[in-house]
Short mmCIF file of C-alpha atoms in Angstrom, two decimals:
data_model
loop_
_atom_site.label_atom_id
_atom_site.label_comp_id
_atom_site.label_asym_id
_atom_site.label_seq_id
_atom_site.Cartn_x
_atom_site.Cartn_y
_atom_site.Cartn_z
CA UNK R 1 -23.09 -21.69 -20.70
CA UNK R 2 -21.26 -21.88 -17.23
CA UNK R 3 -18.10 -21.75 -19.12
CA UNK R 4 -18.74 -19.04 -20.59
CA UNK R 5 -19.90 -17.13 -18.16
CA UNK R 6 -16.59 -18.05 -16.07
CA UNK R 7 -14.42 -17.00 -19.67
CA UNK R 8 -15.97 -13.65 -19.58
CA UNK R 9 -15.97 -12.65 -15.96
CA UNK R 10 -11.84 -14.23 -16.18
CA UNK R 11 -11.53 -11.57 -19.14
CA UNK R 12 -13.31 -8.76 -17.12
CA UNK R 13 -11.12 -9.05 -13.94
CA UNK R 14 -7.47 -8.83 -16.27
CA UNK R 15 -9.13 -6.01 -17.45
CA UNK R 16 -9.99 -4.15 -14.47
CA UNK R 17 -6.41 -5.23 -13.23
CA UNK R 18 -4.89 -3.97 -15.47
CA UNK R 19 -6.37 -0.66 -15.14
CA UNK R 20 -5.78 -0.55 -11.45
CA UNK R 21 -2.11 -2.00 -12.22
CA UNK R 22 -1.23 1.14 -14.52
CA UNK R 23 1.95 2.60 -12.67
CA UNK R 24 3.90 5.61 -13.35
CA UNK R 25 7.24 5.81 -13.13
CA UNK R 26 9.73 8.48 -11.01
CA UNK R 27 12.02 10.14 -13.14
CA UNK R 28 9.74 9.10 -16.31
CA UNK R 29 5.95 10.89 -15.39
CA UNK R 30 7.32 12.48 -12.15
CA UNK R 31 10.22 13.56 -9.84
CA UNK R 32 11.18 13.02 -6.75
CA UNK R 33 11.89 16.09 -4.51
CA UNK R 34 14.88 15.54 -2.19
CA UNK R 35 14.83 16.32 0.80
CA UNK R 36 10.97 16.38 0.85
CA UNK R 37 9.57 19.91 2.22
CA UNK R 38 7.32 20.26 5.28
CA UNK R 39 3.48 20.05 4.35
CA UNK R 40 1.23 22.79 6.10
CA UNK R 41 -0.88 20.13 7.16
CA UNK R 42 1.01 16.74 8.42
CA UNK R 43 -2.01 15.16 9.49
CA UNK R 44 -3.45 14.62 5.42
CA UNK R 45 -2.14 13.81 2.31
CA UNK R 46 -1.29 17.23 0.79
CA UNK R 47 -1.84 18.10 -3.39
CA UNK R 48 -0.39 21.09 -4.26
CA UNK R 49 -0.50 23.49 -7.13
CA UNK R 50 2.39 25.95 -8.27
CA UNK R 51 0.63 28.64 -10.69
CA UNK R 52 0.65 32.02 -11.81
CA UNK R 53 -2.27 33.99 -12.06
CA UNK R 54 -0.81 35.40 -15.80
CA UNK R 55 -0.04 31.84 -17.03
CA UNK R 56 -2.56 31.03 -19.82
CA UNK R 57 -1.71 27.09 -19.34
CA UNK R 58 -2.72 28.13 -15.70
CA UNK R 59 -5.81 29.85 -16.67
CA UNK R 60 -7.30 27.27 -18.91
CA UNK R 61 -6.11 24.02 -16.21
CA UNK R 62 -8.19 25.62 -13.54
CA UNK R 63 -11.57 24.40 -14.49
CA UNK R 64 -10.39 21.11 -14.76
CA UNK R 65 -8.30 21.35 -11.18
CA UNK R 66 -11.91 22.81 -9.73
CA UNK R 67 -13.51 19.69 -10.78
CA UNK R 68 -10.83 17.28 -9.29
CA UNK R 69 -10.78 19.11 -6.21
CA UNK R 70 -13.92 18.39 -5.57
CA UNK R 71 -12.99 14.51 -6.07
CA UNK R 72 -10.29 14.36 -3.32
CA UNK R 73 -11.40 12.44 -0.15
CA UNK R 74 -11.35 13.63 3.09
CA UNK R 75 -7.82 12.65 3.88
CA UNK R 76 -6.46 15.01 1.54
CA UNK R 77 -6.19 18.60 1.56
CA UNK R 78 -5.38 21.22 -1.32
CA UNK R 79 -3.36 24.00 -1.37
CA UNK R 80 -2.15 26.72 -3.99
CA UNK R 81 1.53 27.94 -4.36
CA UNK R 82 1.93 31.30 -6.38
CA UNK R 83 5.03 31.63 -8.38
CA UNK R 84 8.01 34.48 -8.40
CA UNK R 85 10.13 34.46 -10.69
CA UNK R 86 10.27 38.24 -11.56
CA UNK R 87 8.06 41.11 -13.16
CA UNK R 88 4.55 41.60 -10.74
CA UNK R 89 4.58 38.30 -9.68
CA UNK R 90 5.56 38.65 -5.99
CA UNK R 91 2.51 41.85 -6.53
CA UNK R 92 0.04 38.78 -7.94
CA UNK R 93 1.08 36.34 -4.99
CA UNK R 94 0.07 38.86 -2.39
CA UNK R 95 -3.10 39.60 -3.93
CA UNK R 96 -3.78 35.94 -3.58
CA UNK R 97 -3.22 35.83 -0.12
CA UNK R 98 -5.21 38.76 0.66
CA UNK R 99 -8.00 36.97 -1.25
CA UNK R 100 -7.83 34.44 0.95
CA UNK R 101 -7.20 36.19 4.05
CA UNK R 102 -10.17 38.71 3.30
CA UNK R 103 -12.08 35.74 2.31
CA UNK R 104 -12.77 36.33 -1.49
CA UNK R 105 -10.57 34.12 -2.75
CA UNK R 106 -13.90 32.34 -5.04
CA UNK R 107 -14.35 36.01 -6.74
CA UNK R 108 -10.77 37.35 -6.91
CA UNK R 109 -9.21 33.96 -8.01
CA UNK R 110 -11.75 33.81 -11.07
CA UNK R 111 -11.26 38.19 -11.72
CA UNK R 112 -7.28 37.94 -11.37
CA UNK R 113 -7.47 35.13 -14.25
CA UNK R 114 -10.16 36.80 -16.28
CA UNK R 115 -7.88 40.46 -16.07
CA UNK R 116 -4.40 39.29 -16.82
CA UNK R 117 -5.06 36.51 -19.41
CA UNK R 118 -8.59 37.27 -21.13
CA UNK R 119 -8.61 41.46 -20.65
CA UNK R 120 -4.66 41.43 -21.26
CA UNK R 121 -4.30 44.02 -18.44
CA UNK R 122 -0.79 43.24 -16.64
CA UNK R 123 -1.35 44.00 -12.79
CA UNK R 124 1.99 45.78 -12.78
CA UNK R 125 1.02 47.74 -9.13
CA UNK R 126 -0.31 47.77 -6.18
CA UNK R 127 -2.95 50.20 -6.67
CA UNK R 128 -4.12 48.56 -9.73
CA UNK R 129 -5.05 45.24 -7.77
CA UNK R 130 -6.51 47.51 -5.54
CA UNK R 131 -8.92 49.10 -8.22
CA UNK R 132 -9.64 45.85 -9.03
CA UNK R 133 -10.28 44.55 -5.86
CA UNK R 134 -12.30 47.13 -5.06
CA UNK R 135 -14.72 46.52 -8.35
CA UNK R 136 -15.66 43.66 -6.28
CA UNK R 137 -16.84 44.96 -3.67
CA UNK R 138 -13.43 45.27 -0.90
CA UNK R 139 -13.06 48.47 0.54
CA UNK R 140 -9.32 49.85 -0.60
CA UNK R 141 -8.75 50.01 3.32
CA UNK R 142 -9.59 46.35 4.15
CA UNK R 143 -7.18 45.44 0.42
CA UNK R 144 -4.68 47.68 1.70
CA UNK R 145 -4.70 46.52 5.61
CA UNK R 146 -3.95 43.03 4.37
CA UNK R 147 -1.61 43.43 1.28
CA UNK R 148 0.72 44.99 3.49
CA UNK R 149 0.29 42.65 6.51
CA UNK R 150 2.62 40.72 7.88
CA UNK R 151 0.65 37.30 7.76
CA UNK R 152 0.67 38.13 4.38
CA UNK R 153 4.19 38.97 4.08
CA UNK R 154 5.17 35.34 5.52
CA UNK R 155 2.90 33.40 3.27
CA UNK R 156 4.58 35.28 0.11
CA UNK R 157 8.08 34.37 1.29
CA UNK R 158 6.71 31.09 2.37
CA UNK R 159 5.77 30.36 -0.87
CA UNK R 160 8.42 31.67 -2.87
CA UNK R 161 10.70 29.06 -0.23
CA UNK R 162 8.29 26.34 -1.29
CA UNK R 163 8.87 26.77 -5.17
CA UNK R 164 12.48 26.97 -4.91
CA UNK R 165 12.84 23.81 -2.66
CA UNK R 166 10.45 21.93 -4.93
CA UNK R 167 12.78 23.56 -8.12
CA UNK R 168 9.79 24.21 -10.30
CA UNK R 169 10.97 25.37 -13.63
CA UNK R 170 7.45 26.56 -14.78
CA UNK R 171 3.50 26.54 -13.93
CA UNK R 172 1.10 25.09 -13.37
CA UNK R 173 3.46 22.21 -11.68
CA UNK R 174 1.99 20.13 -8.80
CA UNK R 175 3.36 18.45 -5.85
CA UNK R 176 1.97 15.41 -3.89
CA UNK R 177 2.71 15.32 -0.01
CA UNK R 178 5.88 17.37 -0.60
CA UNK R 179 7.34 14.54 -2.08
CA UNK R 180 7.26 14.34 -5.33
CA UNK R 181 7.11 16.96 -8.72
CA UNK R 182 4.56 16.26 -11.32
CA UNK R 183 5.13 18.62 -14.36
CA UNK R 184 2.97 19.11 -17.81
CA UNK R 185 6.10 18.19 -19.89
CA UNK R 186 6.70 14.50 -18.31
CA UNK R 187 3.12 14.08 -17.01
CA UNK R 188 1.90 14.34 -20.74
CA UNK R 189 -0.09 17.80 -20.37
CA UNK R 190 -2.53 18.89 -17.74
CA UNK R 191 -5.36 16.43 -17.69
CA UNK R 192 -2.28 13.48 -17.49
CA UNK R 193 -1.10 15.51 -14.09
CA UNK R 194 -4.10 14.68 -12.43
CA UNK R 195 -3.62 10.91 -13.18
CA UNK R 196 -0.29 11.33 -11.92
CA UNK R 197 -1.55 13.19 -9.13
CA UNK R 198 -4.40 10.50 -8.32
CA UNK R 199 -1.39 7.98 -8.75
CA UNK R 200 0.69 9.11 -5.91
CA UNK R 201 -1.97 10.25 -3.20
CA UNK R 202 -2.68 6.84 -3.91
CA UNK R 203 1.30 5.83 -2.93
CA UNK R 204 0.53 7.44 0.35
CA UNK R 205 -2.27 6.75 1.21
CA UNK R 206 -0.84 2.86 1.00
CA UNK R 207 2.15 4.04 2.54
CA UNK R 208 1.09 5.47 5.68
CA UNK R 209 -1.71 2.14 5.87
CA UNK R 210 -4.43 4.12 5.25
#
C-alpha cells in the first residue's frame, strides 16, 4: 500500500514539474528587443500592451487582458501603448490619454472600443471624440483643455517612440520589462501571449532575486 502511495505521489511531482518546467523559447514564442527601452516605472516588473482602439483582435483580447490584470502581483505594474501608424490613430492615442488624464479612462476605454469596432463609426476628428466624450458626461472644455495639452502631447510622442523602438509590426503586441516582444503570430494567438507574458515576468522576477 506504502508503495503505492510513494508510485503515485513520484508520478504527481514529474507531473507538476513538468508543468512548471514548460519554457518558451526567444526567437521561437518571443523576441528580444535590443537595446531594451526605459520602463516608466524601474522599481517593478513592467507588462505592456501595444493596441489600437480600431483593432478588432484588440477589441475582443481586452476582456481577457482585464482578467489577467487583475492576476499580476504587486511587483508588477501595467501599462497601455497606443499605436500610430497612420489614418486617426495619433487622434485615438490622444483621446486615450485624455481618458486617463481626465480620469475616465474605465468609461472611454470600453465607448472608444464599442464606437470604432461594434458601431463602425471611424473617429476620423477631433470634434467627433469630443461628441463622444461628451455623451459621457466630460464637458467639451475639460476634453478640449486636455487633448491639446502638452502632458498629453509628450505621452503621444512618447508612445509613438516606444512602438518604434520595440518595432511592433501590428496590435495587440506586448512587451515584458522592455525587454522582450511577445506577438499573436509566434505566441500562438492571444490567450498563448499571456502564457508568454506570465513566462517572462517570471524571468525577472528570478532575475533581479525576487
Amino acid at each position: 500500500m506504502l508503495k503505492r502511495f510513494l508510485t503515485i505521489l513520484s508520478l504527481s511531482l514529474v507531473a507538476v514539474t513538468a508543468t512548471a518546467e514548460e519554457t518558451y523559447v526567444a526567437g521561437e514564442h518571443y523576441d528580444v528587443i535590443s537595446p531594451a527601452i526605459r520602463t516608466a516605472n524601474p522599481g517593478k516588473i513592467e507588462a505592456a500592451e501595444f493596441f489600437w482602439y480600431g483593432c478588432g483582435h484588440c477589441y475582443t483580447f481586452e476582456p481577457m487582458l482585464a482578467q489577467w490584470k487583475k492576476t499580476l502581483a504587486d511587483d508588477v505594474s501595467f501599462r497601455g501603448v497606443p499605436a500610430m501608424w497612420g489614418g486617426a490613430m495619433e487622434l485615438h492615442a490622444r483621446a486615450y490619454y485624455v481618458a486617463r488624464a481626465l480620469k475616465v479612462e474605465d468609461k472611454m476605454d470600453t465607448a472608444m472600443f464599442q464606437t470604432l469596432n461594434v458601431d463602425r463609426k471611424p473617429l476620423r476628428s477631433e470634434k467627433e471624440i469630443a461628441e463622444l466624450f461628451a455623451a459621457h458626461g466630460v464637458a467639451e472644455e475639460d476634453f478640449s483643455r486636455a487633448f491639446n495639452s502638452f502632458g498629453v502631447s509628450s505621452q503621444v510622442r512618447q508612445a509613438n517612440a516606444t512602438a518604434r523602438a520595440a518595432k511592433i509590426t501590428g496590435t495587440p503586441s506586448m512587451m515584458v520589462n522592455g525587454k522582450y516582444l511577445i506577438t499573436t503570430r509566434k505566441a500562438g494567438g492571444t490567450a498563448n501571449m499571456l502564457k508568454v507574458a506570465d513566462f517572462l515576468i517570471e524571468k525577472e522576477r528570478a532575475a533581479s532575486g525576487s
